[in-house]
Amino acid sequence: DTWRGFRVVLLDGTCVSMPATAALFEHFGTSGHARNPGRFPLARMVVLGLARSRTILAYALGVYQDSETSLARTLLKHLRRGDLLVADRLFASAHAYALYLQRDLQFVTRLHQRVKLSKLRKLRIYGPGDMLVEMPVNAKQRRLHPELPATVIVRVIQARIRSRAGRGELYVVTSLLSAAEYPAAEIVGLYGQRWSVETLFKEFKVELSADVLRSRTPAGIANEVAARVVALNAIRTLMLEAAVQEGVDPLRISFVQTLRTVLSFAPAFALRRVEMLPQLYRRMLAEIARELVPERPGRQEPRMIRRETKHYPTLRQTRLQWRKTLAA
């Protein structure tokens, strides 16, 4: 999980849904507004994940009205001094940068869309699209947190990308100021690793069925999330052990195939004699590492569906309310 001596940590947030019970609505809240509220309660979740092993280092679970940035601040205590934080532009602001630096954390983020690069003071030009700038800290944040400095010095790198909309450009901001020690191309590549946190969320929410939780109490929701985090890290640990045993890249091993292999080997582990379990465990690791997913760098997929799953209309009330209406 390291790059040039830094442990690369991904930061991002997501939401999870749950049953429409009064207790969950009251505790977590929902999207929308008073006149048009959402139909299901939502919890907000922010995760710190390791980039090369895709394990969850720490997470914070809050109500829907909690901002991802406030939840993220509660997670910084789980990071080591010198960790390299990779995040999107939601976590990119001058006061956030100052907070990271106060904790001796390095960072790579995308430039926030509200920042006007032309208005920032240029301190040094390394080359085309690579410069040191001085970024002022918001006055309101300085009143709330007097310990923050007036400005922070960061490095801004221009990168050309290919997205769904076509070819374009973005600006990457980092605290790694030396162009000689940290080449611009490698910094841009680090920001490209940020998208692997979306794969981590897919494994958590889709493969481990955490997208729509089933508990009907706030305590049950917290327990469900914790259990799935443990399950994800356990499966990822098996994938890492399989990669070491078989000498393959751990990110080439399929998460879904690993999950299926563990379930298929479970009855054998329950029935075999104790002295046979180490050999069975090694066989399971070999099976996990047998089928590798192809390398697909820069892959683009549309956020669209090809076919509707069902043609039924949307139910906009609970089933109990519908049955009472039908009975009436």
CSV table of C-alpha atoms in Angstrom, one decimal:
chain,number,residue,atom,x,y,z
A,1,ASP,CA,0.0,0.0,0.0
A,2,THR,CA,3.0,2.3,-0.2
A,3,TRP,CA,4.3,4.7,-2.9
A,4,ARG,CA,7.8,6.2,-2.4
A,5,GLY,CA,7.5,5.5,1.3
A,6,PHE,CA,4.0,6.9,1.7
A,7,ARG,CA,1.1,4.7,2.7
A,8,VAL,CA,-1.6,5.6,0.1
A,9,VAL,CA,-5.0,6.1,1.7
A,10,LEU,CA,-8.3,6.8,-0.2
A,11,LEU,CA,-11.0,9.0,1.3
A,12,ASP,CA,-14.6,9.1,0.0
A,13,GLY,CA,-18.2,8.9,1.1
A,14,THR,CA,-21.4,7.1,0.2
A,15,CYS,CA,-25.0,6.5,1.4
A,16,VAL,CA,-26.8,3.4,2.5
A,17,SER,CA,-30.5,2.8,2.5
A,18,MET,CA,-32.7,0.9,5.0
A,19,PRO,CA,-36.4,0.0,5.8
A,20,ALA,CA,-38.9,2.8,6.1
A,21,THR,CA,-39.6,2.6,9.8
A,22,ALA,CA,-40.5,5.5,12.0
A,23,ALA,CA,-37.5,4.9,14.3
A,24,LEU,CA,-35.0,5.0,11.3
A,25,PHE,CA,-36.6,8.0,9.8
A,26,GLU,CA,-36.4,9.8,13.1
A,27,HIS,CA,-32.8,8.9,13.7
A,28,PHE,CA,-31.1,9.0,10.3
A,29,GLY,CA,-33.4,11.3,8.3
A,30,THR,CA,-33.8,11.2,4.5
A,31,SER,CA,-33.1,13.1,1.3
A,32,GLY,CA,-35.4,15.8,-0.2
A,33,HIS,CA,-37.2,18.4,1.9
A,34,ALA,CA,-40.3,18.8,4.1
A,35,ARG,CA,-42.7,19.0,1.1
A,36,ASN,CA,-41.1,16.2,-0.9
A,37,PRO,CA,-39.1,14.0,1.4
A,38,GLY,CA,-37.4,10.8,0.3
A,39,ARG,CA,-39.2,7.5,0.7
A,40,PHE,CA,-36.5,5.7,2.7
A,41,PRO,CA,-34.2,6.6,5.5
A,42,LEU,CA,-30.5,7.2,4.5
A,43,ALA,CA,-27.3,7.0,6.5
A,44,ARG,CA,-24.2,8.7,5.3
A,45,MET,CA,-20.9,6.8,5.5
A,46,VAL,CA,-17.3,8.0,5.0
A,47,VAL,CA,-14.5,5.5,4.5
A,48,LEU,CA,-10.7,5.5,4.7
A,49,GLY,CA,-9.5,2.7,2.4
A,50,LEU,CA,-6.0,1.5,1.5
A,51,ALA,CA,-5.4,1.9,-2.2
A,52,ARG,CA,-3.4,-1.3,-3.1
A,53,SER,CA,-5.3,-3.8,-0.9
A,54,ARG,CA,-8.7,-2.1,-1.0
A,55,THR,CA,-9.3,-2.8,2.7
A,56,ILE,CA,-11.2,-0.5,4.9
A,57,LEU,CA,-8.9,1.2,7.4
A,58,ALA,CA,-11.6,3.1,9.3
A,59,TYR,CA,-15.1,4.4,8.7
A,60,ALA,CA,-17.7,6.8,10.1
A,61,LEU,CA,-21.4,6.3,10.0
A,62,GLY,CA,-23.7,9.3,10.5
A,63,VAL,CA,-27.2,10.6,9.8
A,64,TYR,CA,-28.1,11.9,6.3
A,65,GLN,CA,-27.7,15.6,7.4
A,66,ASP,CA,-24.1,15.0,8.4
A,67,SER,CA,-21.7,16.4,5.8
A,68,GLU,CA,-19.0,14.1,4.5
A,69,THR,CA,-16.4,16.6,5.3
A,70,SER,CA,-17.3,16.7,9.0
A,71,LEU,CA,-17.4,12.9,9.2
A,72,ALA,CA,-14.0,12.8,7.4
A,73,ARG,CA,-12.5,15.0,10.1
A,74,THR,CA,-13.4,12.4,12.7
A,75,LEU,CA,-11.4,9.8,10.8
A,76,LEU,CA,-8.1,11.7,10.6
A,77,LYS,CA,-7.0,10.3,14.0
A,78,HIS,CA,-6.8,6.9,12.4
A,79,LEU,CA,-4.0,8.0,10.0
A,80,ARG,CA,-0.3,7.8,10.6
A,81,ARG,CA,2.1,10.7,10.3
A,82,GLY,CA,3.3,10.9,6.7
A,83,ASP,CA,0.3,9.0,5.2
A,84,LEU,CA,-0.7,10.2,1.7
A,85,LEU,CA,-4.4,11.0,1.5
A,86,VAL,CA,-6.0,10.8,-2.0
A,87,ALA,CA,-9.5,12.4,-2.2
A,88,ASP,CA,-11.9,14.1,-4.6
A,89,ARG,CA,-12.6,17.8,-4.7
A,90,LEU,CA,-15.2,17.6,-2.0
A,91,PHE,CA,-12.4,17.3,0.5
A,92,ALA,CA,-10.2,19.9,-1.3
A,93,SER,CA,-10.2,23.3,0.3
A,94,ALA,CA,-7.4,25.5,1.8
A,95,HIS,CA,-8.6,25.0,5.4
A,96,ALA,CA,-8.8,21.2,4.8
A,97,TYR,CA,-5.2,21.3,3.4
A,98,ALA,CA,-4.1,23.2,6.5
A,99,LEU,CA,-5.7,20.7,8.7
A,100,TYR,CA,-4.0,17.8,6.9
A,101,LEU,CA,-0.6,19.5,7.1
A,102,GLN,CA,-1.1,20.2,10.9
A,103,ARG,CA,-1.5,16.4,11.3
A,104,ASP,CA,1.7,15.8,9.2
A,105,LEU,CA,-0.4,14.2,6.4
A,106,GLN,CA,0.4,14.6,2.7
A,107,PHE,CA,-2.4,14.8,0.2
A,108,VAL,CA,-3.4,14.6,-3.5
A,109,THR,CA,-6.8,16.0,-4.5
A,110,ARG,CA,-8.5,17.5,-7.4
A,111,LEU,CA,-8.7,21.4,-7.5
A,112,HIS,CA,-12.1,22.5,-6.1
A,113,GLN,CA,-14.3,23.9,-8.9
A,114,ARG,CA,-14.8,27.2,-7.1
A,115,VAL,CA,-11.1,28.0,-6.9
A,116,LYS,CA,-9.9,30.5,-9.6
A,117,LEU,CA,-6.4,29.4,-10.4
A,118,SER,CA,-5.7,32.7,-12.2
A,119,LYS,CA,-6.3,34.6,-9.0
A,120,LEU,CA,-3.8,32.6,-6.9
A,121,ARG,CA,-0.3,33.9,-6.3
A,122,LYS,CA,2.3,31.9,-8.2
A,123,LEU,CA,5.4,31.2,-6.3
A,124,ARG,CA,7.3,29.0,-8.7
A,125,ILE,CA,6.8,27.5,-12.2
A,126,TYR,CA,8.3,24.0,-12.7
A,127,GLY,CA,7.1,23.7,-16.2
A,128,PRO,CA,4.0,23.8,-18.4
A,129,GLY,CA,1.0,23.1,-16.1
A,130,ASP,CA,3.2,22.5,-13.0
A,131,MET,CA,3.5,25.3,-10.4
A,132,LEU,CA,3.6,26.2,-6.7
A,133,VAL,CA,0.8,28.6,-5.6
A,134,GLU,CA,-0.2,30.3,-2.3
A,135,MET,CA,-3.8,29.5,-1.4
A,136,PRO,CA,-5.6,31.7,1.1
A,137,VAL,CA,-7.6,30.1,3.9
A,138,ASN,CA,-11.2,31.1,4.2
A,139,ALA,CA,-11.8,33.9,6.8
A,140,LYS,CA,-14.8,32.2,8.2
A,141,GLN,CA,-12.9,29.0,8.8
A,142,ARG,CA,-10.1,31.0,10.5
A,143,ARG,CA,-12.6,32.5,12.9
A,144,LEU,CA,-14.0,29.1,13.7
A,145,HIS,CA,-10.4,27.6,14.0
A,146,PRO,CA,-8.0,30.3,15.0
A,147,GLU,CA,-5.1,27.8,14.8
A,148,LEU,CA,-5.3,27.7,11.0
A,149,PRO,CA,-2.7,29.7,9.1
A,150,ALA,CA,-3.6,32.6,6.7
A,151,THR,CA,-2.4,30.7,3.6
A,152,VAL,CA,-1.1,27.3,2.5
A,153,ILE,CA,1.4,26.6,-0.2
A,154,VAL,CA,0.5,23.8,-2.5
A,155,ARG,CA,1.5,22.4,-5.9
A,156,VAL,CA,-1.0,22.5,-8.8
A,157,ILE,CA,-0.5,20.1,-11.8
A,158,GLN,CA,-2.5,20.2,-15.0
A,159,ALA,CA,-3.6,16.8,-16.3
A,160,ARG,CA,-5.2,15.8,-19.5
A,161,ILE,CA,-7.8,13.0,-19.2
A,162,ARG,CA,-10.3,11.0,-21.2
A,163,SER,CA,-13.8,10.8,-19.6
A,164,ARG,CA,-17.3,10.0,-20.7
A,165,ALA,CA,-17.7,13.5,-22.0
A,166,GLY,CA,-14.6,13.2,-24.2
A,167,ARG,CA,-11.1,14.5,-23.7
A,168,GLY,CA,-10.6,17.3,-21.2
A,169,GLU,CA,-8.3,18.6,-18.5
A,170,LEU,CA,-8.3,18.8,-14.7
A,171,TYR,CA,-6.0,20.2,-12.1
A,172,VAL,CA,-4.5,18.1,-9.3
A,173,VAL,CA,-3.4,19.7,-6.0
A,174,THR,CA,-0.7,18.1,-3.8
A,175,SER,CA,1.4,18.9,-0.8
A,176,LEU,CA,4.4,17.1,-2.4
A,177,LEU,CA,6.1,20.3,-3.5
A,178,SER,CA,9.3,19.0,-5.0
A,179,ALA,CA,9.1,18.3,-8.7
A,180,ALA,CA,12.5,16.5,-8.7
A,181,GLU,CA,11.5,14.0,-6.0
A,182,TYR,CA,7.8,13.6,-7.1
A,183,PRO,CA,7.4,13.8,-10.9
A,184,ALA,CA,4.1,15.3,-12.1
A,185,ALA,CA,3.1,12.3,-14.1
A,186,GLU,CA,3.3,10.1,-11.0
A,187,ILE,CA,1.2,12.5,-8.9
A,188,VAL,CA,-1.5,12.5,-11.6
A,189,GLY,CA,-1.3,8.7,-11.6
A,190,LEU,CA,-1.8,8.7,-7.9
A,191,TYR,CA,-5.0,10.7,-8.3
A,192,GLY,CA,-6.1,8.1,-10.9
A,193,GLN,CA,-6.0,5.5,-8.1
A,194,ARG,CA,-8.8,7.4,-6.4
A,195,TRP,CA,-11.4,5.7,-8.5
A,196,SER,CA,-10.5,2.3,-7.0
A,197,VAL,CA,-12.5,3.4,-3.9
A,198,GLU,CA,-15.6,3.2,-6.1
A,199,THR,CA,-14.7,-0.5,-6.6
A,200,LEU,CA,-14.4,-0.9,-2.8
A,201,PHE,CA,-17.9,0.7,-2.4
A,202,LYS,CA,-19.3,-1.7,-5.1
A,203,GLU,CA,-17.9,-4.7,-3.2
A,204,PHE,CA,-19.3,-3.4,0.1
A,205,LYS,CA,-22.8,-2.4,-1.2
A,206,VAL,CA,-23.5,-4.9,-4.0
A,207,GLU,CA,-21.5,-8.0,-3.4
A,208,LEU,CA,-22.0,-7.9,0.4
A,209,SER,CA,-25.6,-6.6,0.1
A,210,ALA,CA,-25.1,-3.4,2.1
A,211,ASP,CA,-26.8,-1.1,-0.4
A,212,VAL,CA,-30.2,-1.7,1.3
A,213,LEU,CA,-29.8,-2.8,4.9
A,214,ARG,CA,-32.5,-4.9,6.7
A,215,SER,CA,-32.3,-3.9,10.4
A,216,ARG,CA,-35.2,-1.9,11.7
A,217,THR,CA,-33.4,0.0,14.5
A,218,PRO,CA,-30.5,2.4,14.6
A,219,ALA,CA,-28.4,0.0,16.7
A,220,GLY,CA,-29.1,-2.8,14.2
A,221,ILE,CA,-28.0,-0.6,11.3
A,222,ALA,CA,-24.7,0.1,13.0
A,223,ASN,CA,-24.2,-3.6,13.6
A,224,GLU,CA,-25.0,-4.5,10.0
A,225,VAL,CA,-22.5,-2.0,8.7
A,226,ALA,CA,-19.8,-3.2,11.1
A,227,ALA,CA,-20.4,-6.8,10.2
A,228,ARG,CA,-20.0,-6.1,6.5
A,229,VAL,CA,-16.9,-4.1,7.0
A,230,VAL,CA,-15.4,-7.0,8.9
A,231,ALA,CA,-16.5,-9.4,6.1
A,232,LEU,CA,-15.0,-7.2,3.4
A,233,ASN,CA,-11.6,-7.0,5.2
A,234,ALA,CA,-11.6,-10.7,5.9
A,235,ILE,CA,-12.2,-11.5,2.2
A,236,ARG,CA,-9.5,-9.0,1.2
A,237,THR,CA,-7.1,-10.6,3.7
A,238,LEU,CA,-7.6,-14.0,2.0
A,239,MET,CA,-7.0,-12.4,-1.4
A,240,LEU,CA,-3.7,-10.9,-0.2
A,241,GLU,CA,-2.6,-14.2,1.3
A,242,ALA,CA,-3.5,-15.9,-2.0
A,243,ALA,CA,-1.6,-13.3,-3.9
A,244,VAL,CA,1.5,-13.8,-1.8
A,245,GLN,CA,1.3,-17.6,-2.0
A,246,GLU,CA,0.8,-17.8,-5.7
A,247,GLY,CA,2.9,-14.7,-6.7
A,248,VAL,CA,0.2,-12.7,-8.4
A,249,ASP,CA,-1.1,-9.1,-8.2
A,250,PRO,CA,-3.8,-8.9,-5.5
A,251,LEU,CA,-5.8,-6.4,-7.5
A,252,ARG,CA,-6.1,-8.9,-10.3
A,253,ILE,CA,-7.9,-11.4,-8.0
A,254,SER,CA,-11.7,-11.3,-8.3
A,255,PHE,CA,-13.6,-10.3,-5.1
A,256,VAL,CA,-16.7,-12.2,-6.2
A,257,GLN,CA,-14.8,-15.4,-7.1
A,258,THR,CA,-13.1,-15.2,-3.7
A,259,LEU,CA,-16.4,-14.9,-1.9
A,260,ARG,CA,-17.8,-17.9,-3.8
A,261,THR,CA,-14.7,-20.0,-3.2
A,262,VAL,CA,-14.9,-19.3,0.6
A,263,LEU,CA,-18.5,-20.4,0.6
A,264,SER,CA,-17.8,-23.5,-1.4
A,265,PHE,CA,-14.9,-24.5,0.9
A,266,ALA,CA,-16.8,-23.8,4.2
A,267,PRO,CA,-18.5,-27.3,4.4
A,268,ALA,CA,-15.1,-29.0,4.0
A,269,PHE,CA,-13.6,-26.9,6.8
A,270,ALA,CA,-16.5,-27.9,9.1
A,271,LEU,CA,-16.1,-31.7,8.3
A,272,ARG,CA,-12.3,-32.3,7.9
A,273,ARG,CA,-10.0,-33.3,10.7
A,274,VAL,CA,-8.0,-30.6,12.4
A,275,GLU,CA,-4.6,-31.8,11.1
A,276,MET,CA,-6.0,-31.5,7.5
A,277,LEU,CA,-7.1,-27.9,7.8
A,278,PRO,CA,-3.7,-26.2,6.9
A,279,GLN,CA,-3.5,-28.2,3.6
A,280,LEU,CA,-7.1,-27.4,2.8
A,281,TYR,CA,-6.5,-23.7,3.6
A,282,ARG,CA,-3.6,-23.7,1.1
A,283,ARG,CA,-5.8,-25.3,-1.5
A,284,MET,CA,-8.4,-22.7,-1.0
A,285,LEU,CA,-5.9,-19.9,-1.5
A,286,ALA,CA,-4.6,-21.5,-4.7
A,287,GLU,CA,-8.2,-21.7,-5.9
A,288,ILE,CA,-8.8,-18.0,-5.1
A,289,ALA,CA,-5.7,-17.0,-7.1
A,290,ARG,CA,-6.5,-19.3,-10.1
A,291,GLU,CA,-8.8,-17.0,-12.1
A,292,LEU,CA,-7.6,-13.5,-12.6
A,293,VAL,CA,-9.5,-10.5,-14.0
A,294,PRO,CA,-8.0,-8.9,-17.0
A,295,GLU,CA,-6.1,-5.6,-16.8
A,296,ARG,CA,-8.2,-2.8,-18.0
A,297,PRO,CA,-6.5,0.5,-17.3
A,298,GLY,CA,-8.5,3.6,-18.2
A,299,ARG,CA,-11.7,1.6,-18.8
A,300,GLN,CA,-14.9,3.7,-19.3
A,301,GLU,CA,-18.4,2.5,-18.7
A,302,PRO,CA,-21.7,4.5,-19.2
A,303,ARG,CA,-23.8,5.2,-16.1
A,304,MET,CA,-26.9,3.9,-17.9
A,305,ILE,CA,-29.0,0.7,-18.0
A,306,ARG,CA,-29.6,-1.2,-21.2
A,307,ARG,CA,-32.8,-2.9,-20.2
A,308,GLU,CA,-35.4,-2.3,-17.5
A,309,THR,CA,-35.6,-5.1,-15.0
A,310,LYS,CA,-39.4,-4.9,-14.6
A,311,HIS,CA,-42.2,-2.8,-16.1
A,312,TYR,CA,-44.2,-2.3,-12.9
A,313,PRO,CA,-45.0,1.2,-11.7
A,314,THR,CA,-43.2,2.5,-8.6
A,315,LEU,CA,-45.0,1.9,-5.3
A,316,ARG,CA,-45.1,5.3,-3.5
A,317,GLN,CA,-46.5,4.1,-0.2
A,318,THR,CA,-45.8,1.1,2.1
A,319,ARG,CA,-47.3,-2.2,1.3
A,320,LEU,CA,-49.3,-2.1,4.5
A,321,GLN,CA,-50.8,1.2,3.5
A,322,TRP,CA,-51.6,-0.2,0.0
A,323,ARG,CA,-53.4,-3.3,1.6
A,324,LYS,CA,-55.4,-1.0,3.9
A,325,THR,CA,-56.5,1.1,0.9
A,326,LEU,CA,-57.4,-2.0,-1.1
A,327,ALA,CA,-59.4,-3.4,1.9
A,328,ALA,CA,-61.3,-0.1,2.2
